[in-house]
Amino acid sequence: EFLTALHAWLREHHVDDWDRRGHTLLWHAAWGSVYAEFYAPPEHWVQLARDLLARGANPKCCSLLDDTTALINACIGAAPLEMVPLLVDAGADVRAMARYLGLGQTALSFTLKNEESEETDEGLSTRDRVKIVHVLLRAGAPLDACYGNESAEEVLREQERKRDAHARDYHFAELKRVFHGVRAAKGSYARYAK
């Protein structure tokens, strides 16, 4: 029912039409989590994103308000493990910077800051963040200036200061190793992964 209604809307509109705030349907689908509770479960948003991309939706679409991209939304959305690779494979810009909270932020910074909450089931586990970080780095996401002027390593240190459990978390240590390895490979994930 949900997808049927959206497909009916698409028959009358261009796939990249914006709403009054400058957001496309793909931008909304990538986020999904805000709507999942009221409209449809995460898997419907992933299917919608696939359908939109197949119809030619621009994977580099961004908000006219703050330049937040569909990829950034996917990193904090309802189904990041499915949505991030889908958008990256479709050509989303991993280097794009959103002017969120007055800072330039990349998809990498949103991923690193999207921590699993101790009170709710929202956010990403460190294991899932490692998976998404690999996708972003493989596609060319830079480690430098991913959160304002802060590097990915600085963002990680900030997260570690916030939560003592990270010191004992294998996956958090893996993020540190990956960043160190990419730096040692002169910033190239491809050289690091060899």
CSV table of C-alpha atoms in Angstrom, one decimal:
chain,number,residue,atom,x,y,z
A,1,GLU,CA,0.0,0.0,0.0
A,2,PHE,CA,2.8,2.4,1.0
A,3,LEU,CA,4.9,1.7,-2.1
A,4,THR,CA,1.8,1.7,-4.4
A,5,ALA,CA,0.8,5.2,-3.2
A,6,LEU,CA,4.4,6.5,-3.8
A,7,HIS,CA,4.5,4.9,-7.3
A,8,ALA,CA,1.2,6.6,-8.1
A,9,TRP,CA,2.7,9.9,-7.1
A,10,LEU,CA,5.7,9.2,-9.3
A,11,ARG,CA,3.5,8.8,-12.3
A,12,GLU,CA,2.5,12.5,-12.0
A,13,HIS,CA,5.9,13.9,-10.8
A,14,HIS,CA,9.5,13.9,-11.8
A,15,VAL,CA,11.6,11.5,-9.7
A,16,ASP,CA,13.8,14.4,-8.5
A,17,ASP,CA,11.0,16.9,-7.7
A,18,TRP,CA,11.6,18.8,-4.5
A,19,ASP,CA,9.2,19.5,-1.6
A,20,ARG,CA,8.9,23.0,-0.3
A,21,ARG,CA,12.1,22.6,1.8
A,22,GLY,CA,14.2,21.4,-1.2
A,23,HIS,CA,14.1,17.7,-0.4
A,24,THR,CA,13.6,15.0,-3.0
A,25,LEU,CA,11.8,11.7,-2.3
A,26,LEU,CA,15.2,9.9,-2.4
A,27,TRP,CA,16.5,12.3,0.3
A,28,HIS,CA,13.5,11.3,2.5
A,29,ALA,CA,13.7,7.6,1.6
A,30,ALA,CA,17.4,7.5,2.6
A,31,TRP,CA,16.5,8.9,6.1
A,32,GLY,CA,13.5,6.7,6.6
A,33,SER,CA,13.8,6.5,10.3
A,34,VAL,CA,11.8,9.6,11.0
A,35,TYR,CA,8.9,8.1,9.0
A,36,ALA,CA,9.3,4.4,9.7
A,37,GLU,CA,7.2,4.6,12.9
A,38,PHE,CA,4.3,6.3,11.1
A,39,TYR,CA,4.3,5.2,7.5
A,40,ALA,CA,6.4,2.2,6.6
A,41,PRO,CA,9.1,-0.1,8.0
A,42,PRO,CA,12.8,0.4,6.9
A,43,GLU,CA,12.7,-2.3,4.2
A,44,HIS,CA,10.0,-0.3,2.4
A,45,TRP,CA,12.3,2.8,2.3
A,46,VAL,CA,15.2,0.7,0.9
A,47,GLN,CA,12.9,-0.7,-1.8
A,48,LEU,CA,11.7,2.8,-2.6
A,49,ALA,CA,15.3,4.1,-2.9
A,50,ARG,CA,16.1,1.2,-5.3
A,51,ASP,CA,13.0,2.0,-7.3
A,52,LEU,CA,13.8,5.8,-7.4
A,53,LEU,CA,17.4,5.1,-8.5
A,54,ALA,CA,16.2,2.7,-11.2
A,55,ARG,CA,14.0,5.6,-12.4
A,56,GLY,CA,17.0,7.9,-12.6
A,57,ALA,CA,16.9,9.7,-9.2
A,58,ASN,CA,20.0,11.7,-8.6
A,59,PRO,CA,22.0,9.9,-5.8
A,60,LYS,CA,23.9,13.2,-5.2
A,61,CYS,CA,20.7,15.1,-4.2
A,62,CYS,CA,21.0,17.4,-1.2
A,63,SER,CA,18.8,19.7,0.9
A,64,LEU,CA,18.6,23.2,-0.2
A,65,LEU,CA,18.6,24.3,3.4
A,66,ASP,CA,21.9,22.8,4.7
A,67,ASP,CA,23.3,20.7,1.9
A,68,THR,CA,22.5,17.5,3.8
A,69,THR,CA,22.7,14.7,1.2
A,70,ALA,CA,20.7,11.5,0.8
A,71,LEU,CA,23.9,9.6,1.7
A,72,ILE,CA,24.3,11.5,5.0
A,73,ASN,CA,20.7,10.8,5.8
A,74,ALA,CA,21.3,7.1,5.0
A,75,CYS,CA,24.2,7.1,7.6
A,76,ILE,CA,21.7,8.1,10.3
A,77,GLY,CA,18.6,6.6,8.8
A,78,ALA,CA,16.5,3.5,9.4
A,79,ALA,CA,18.5,1.0,7.3
A,80,PRO,CA,22.1,2.3,7.0
A,81,LEU,CA,23.6,-1.1,6.3
A,82,GLU,CA,21.5,-1.5,3.2
A,83,MET,CA,21.0,2.2,2.2
A,84,VAL,CA,24.6,3.4,2.3
A,85,PRO,CA,26.1,0.8,-0.1
A,86,LEU,CA,23.1,1.3,-2.4
A,87,LEU,CA,23.6,5.0,-2.6
A,88,VAL,CA,27.4,4.7,-2.9
A,89,ASP,CA,27.1,2.2,-5.7
A,90,ALA,CA,24.7,4.6,-7.5
A,91,GLY,CA,27.3,7.4,-7.4
A,92,ALA,CA,26.5,9.3,-4.2
A,93,ASP,CA,29.3,11.8,-3.3
A,94,VAL,CA,31.1,10.6,-0.2
A,95,ARG,CA,33.1,13.9,-0.1
A,96,ALA,CA,30.0,16.1,0.1
A,97,MET,CA,29.8,18.5,3.1
A,98,ALA,CA,26.6,19.4,4.8
A,99,ARG,CA,26.4,22.7,6.6
A,100,TYR,CA,24.7,21.0,9.5
A,101,LEU,CA,24.9,22.9,12.8
A,102,GLY,CA,27.1,25.5,11.1
A,103,LEU,CA,29.9,23.0,10.5
A,104,GLY,CA,30.9,21.2,7.3
A,105,GLN,CA,30.1,17.5,8.0
A,106,THR,CA,30.6,14.5,5.7
A,107,ALA,CA,28.8,11.2,5.7
A,108,LEU,CA,31.8,9.8,7.5
A,109,SER,CA,31.4,12.1,10.5
A,110,PHE,CA,27.7,11.4,10.7
A,111,THR,CA,28.5,7.7,10.7
A,112,LEU,CA,31.1,8.1,13.5
A,113,LYS,CA,28.8,10.2,15.6
A,114,ASN,CA,25.7,7.9,15.1
A,115,GLU,CA,26.3,6.0,18.3
A,116,GLU,CA,24.0,3.3,19.6
A,117,SER,CA,22.2,4.9,22.5
A,118,GLU,CA,22.4,3.2,25.9
A,119,GLU,CA,18.8,4.1,26.6
A,120,THR,CA,17.2,3.2,23.2
A,121,ASP,CA,17.8,1.0,20.3
A,122,GLU,CA,18.6,4.0,18.0
A,123,GLY,CA,22.0,4.6,16.4
A,124,LEU,CA,24.6,2.2,15.1
A,125,SER,CA,26.6,-0.4,17.0
A,126,THR,CA,30.4,0.0,16.6
A,127,ARG,CA,30.3,-3.2,14.5
A,128,ASP,CA,27.9,-1.6,12.1
A,129,ARG,CA,29.8,1.6,12.0
A,130,VAL,CA,32.9,-0.3,11.0
A,131,LYS,CA,31.0,-1.8,8.0
A,132,ILE,CA,29.8,1.6,6.9
A,133,VAL,CA,33.2,3.2,7.4
A,134,HIS,CA,34.7,0.6,5.0
A,135,VAL,CA,32.1,1.4,2.4
A,136,LEU,CA,32.7,5.1,2.6
A,137,LEU,CA,36.5,4.9,2.6
A,138,ARG,CA,36.5,2.4,-0.3
A,139,ALA,CA,34.5,5.0,-2.2
A,140,GLY,CA,37.0,7.8,-1.5
A,141,ALA,CA,35.7,9.5,1.7
A,142,PRO,CA,38.5,11.6,3.1
A,143,LEU,CA,39.7,11.3,6.7
A,144,ASP,CA,40.6,15.0,6.9
A,145,ALA,CA,38.0,17.8,7.8
A,146,CYS,CA,35.1,15.3,8.1
A,147,TYR,CA,33.6,17.4,10.9
A,148,GLY,CA,34.4,21.0,10.5
A,149,ASN,CA,38.2,21.1,10.7
A,150,GLU,CA,38.4,17.9,12.7
A,151,SER,CA,39.8,14.7,11.2
A,152,ALA,CA,38.1,11.3,11.5
A,153,GLU,CA,40.6,10.4,14.2
A,154,GLU,CA,39.7,13.5,16.2
A,155,VAL,CA,36.0,12.6,16.0
A,156,LEU,CA,36.8,9.1,17.1
A,157,ARG,CA,38.8,10.4,20.1
A,158,GLU,CA,35.8,12.6,21.0
A,159,GLN,CA,33.5,9.6,21.0
A,160,GLU,CA,35.9,7.6,23.1
A,161,ARG,CA,36.0,10.4,25.7
A,162,LYS,CA,32.2,10.3,25.9
A,163,ARG,CA,31.9,6.6,26.5
A,164,ASP,CA,34.4,4.5,28.6
A,165,ALA,CA,33.2,1.3,27.1
A,166,HIS,CA,34.9,2.1,23.8
A,167,ALA,CA,38.3,1.4,25.4
A,168,ARG,CA,37.3,-2.3,25.6
A,169,ASP,CA,35.3,-2.5,22.3
A,170,TYR,CA,37.0,-4.6,19.6
A,171,HIS,CA,35.1,-2.9,16.8
A,172,PHE,CA,36.0,0.6,18.1
A,173,ALA,CA,39.6,-0.5,18.2
A,174,GLU,CA,39.1,-1.7,14.6
A,175,LEU,CA,38.0,1.8,13.5
A,176,LYS,CA,41.3,3.2,15.0
A,177,ARG,CA,43.3,0.5,13.1
A,178,VAL,CA,41.6,1.3,9.8
A,179,PHE,CA,42.2,5.0,10.1
A,180,HIS,CA,45.8,4.4,11.1
A,181,GLY,CA,46.3,2.0,8.2
A,182,VAL,CA,44.7,4.5,5.7
A,183,ARG,CA,47.0,7.3,7.0
A,184,ALA,CA,50.0,5.0,6.7
A,185,ALA,CA,49.0,4.3,3.1
A,186,LYS,CA,49.1,8.1,2.4
A,187,GLY,CA,45.3,8.4,2.7
A,188,SER,CA,44.5,5.7,0.2
A,189,TYR,CA,42.0,3.1,1.2
A,190,ALA,CA,42.9,1.1,-1.9
A,191,ARG,CA,46.6,0.9,-0.9
A,192,TYR,CA,45.6,0.1,2.7
A,193,ALA,CA,43.3,-2.7,1.7
A,194,LYS,CA,46.0,-4.5,-0.5
